[in-house]
Short mmCIF file of C-alpha atoms and ligand atoms in Angstrom, two decimals:
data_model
loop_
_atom_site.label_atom_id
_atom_site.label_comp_id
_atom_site.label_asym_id
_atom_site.label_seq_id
_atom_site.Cartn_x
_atom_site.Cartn_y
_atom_site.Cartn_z
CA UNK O 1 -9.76 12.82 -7.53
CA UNK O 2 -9.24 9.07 -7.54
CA UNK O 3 -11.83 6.38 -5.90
CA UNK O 4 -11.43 2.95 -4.96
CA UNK O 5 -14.08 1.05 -6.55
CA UNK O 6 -15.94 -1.45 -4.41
CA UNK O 7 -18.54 -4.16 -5.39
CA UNK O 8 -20.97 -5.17 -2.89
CA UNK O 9 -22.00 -8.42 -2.50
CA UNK O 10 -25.63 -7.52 -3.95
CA UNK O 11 -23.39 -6.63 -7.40
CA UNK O 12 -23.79 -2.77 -7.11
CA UNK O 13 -20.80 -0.56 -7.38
CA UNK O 14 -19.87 2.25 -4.71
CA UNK O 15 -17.41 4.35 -5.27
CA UNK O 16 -15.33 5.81 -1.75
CA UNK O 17 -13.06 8.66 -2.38
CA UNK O 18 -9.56 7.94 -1.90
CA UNK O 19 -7.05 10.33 -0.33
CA UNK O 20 -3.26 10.23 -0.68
CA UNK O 21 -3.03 10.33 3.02
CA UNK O 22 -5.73 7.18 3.64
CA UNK O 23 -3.15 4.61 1.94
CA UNK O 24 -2.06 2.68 4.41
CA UNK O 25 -0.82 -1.44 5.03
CA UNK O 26 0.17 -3.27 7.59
CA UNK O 27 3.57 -4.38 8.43
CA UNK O 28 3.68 -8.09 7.95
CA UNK O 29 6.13 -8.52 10.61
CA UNK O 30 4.60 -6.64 14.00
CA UNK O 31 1.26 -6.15 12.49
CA UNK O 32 1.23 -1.93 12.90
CA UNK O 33 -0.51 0.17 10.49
CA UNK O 34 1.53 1.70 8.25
CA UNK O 35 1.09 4.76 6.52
CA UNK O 36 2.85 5.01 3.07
CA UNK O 37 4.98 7.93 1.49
CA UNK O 38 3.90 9.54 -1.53
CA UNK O 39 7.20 8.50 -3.14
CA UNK O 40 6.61 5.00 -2.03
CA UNK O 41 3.11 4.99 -3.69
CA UNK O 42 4.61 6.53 -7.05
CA UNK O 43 7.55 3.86 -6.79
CA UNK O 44 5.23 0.87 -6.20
CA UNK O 45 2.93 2.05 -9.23
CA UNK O 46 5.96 2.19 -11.17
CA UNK O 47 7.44 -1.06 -10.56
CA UNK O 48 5.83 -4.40 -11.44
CA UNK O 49 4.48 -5.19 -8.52
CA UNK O 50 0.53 -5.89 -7.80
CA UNK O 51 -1.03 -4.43 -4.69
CA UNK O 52 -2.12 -7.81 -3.08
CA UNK O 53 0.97 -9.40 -3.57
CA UNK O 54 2.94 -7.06 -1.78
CA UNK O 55 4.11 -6.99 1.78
CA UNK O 56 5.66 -3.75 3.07
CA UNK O 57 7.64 -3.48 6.36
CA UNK O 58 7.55 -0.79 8.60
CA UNK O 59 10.43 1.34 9.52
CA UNK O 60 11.11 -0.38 12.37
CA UNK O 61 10.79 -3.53 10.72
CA UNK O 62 12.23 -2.73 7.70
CA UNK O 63 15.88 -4.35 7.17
CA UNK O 64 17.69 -4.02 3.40
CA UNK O 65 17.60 -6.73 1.61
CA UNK O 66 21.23 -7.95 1.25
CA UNK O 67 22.08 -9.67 -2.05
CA UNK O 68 25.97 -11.60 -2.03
CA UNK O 69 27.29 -10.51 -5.38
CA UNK O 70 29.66 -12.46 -7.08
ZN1 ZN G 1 6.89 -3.74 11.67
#
């Protein structure tokens, strides 16, 4: 079982269980609630990337990012 651990503003600790199918963000774009893919968690957690820096688009939203190649 995993948790996300939260600190209140008093300093105590609380502990709120975390579910695979709670994980959620919001598409930067139009703003909807997004739920993410278990392969997108495990893919995120394997790359570099931090949580809070990282804006995911929804699939409506969501256009490949083209690189020109020389
Ligand atoms: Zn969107």
């Amino acid at each position: 079982m995993f948790f996300h651990k939260v600190t209140n503003d008093d300093g105590t600790q609380m502990l709120i269980e975390l579910y695979e199918d709670e994980i959620v963000t919001y598409c930067p774009k139009c703003n909807k609630e997004y739920q993410l893919e278990p392969e997108e968690i495990a893919g995120f957690l394997n790359s570099d990337a931090d949580f809070s820096g990282t804006s995911i688009y929804c699939k409506g939203c969501y256009k490949p990012q083209l690189k020109a190649v020389k």
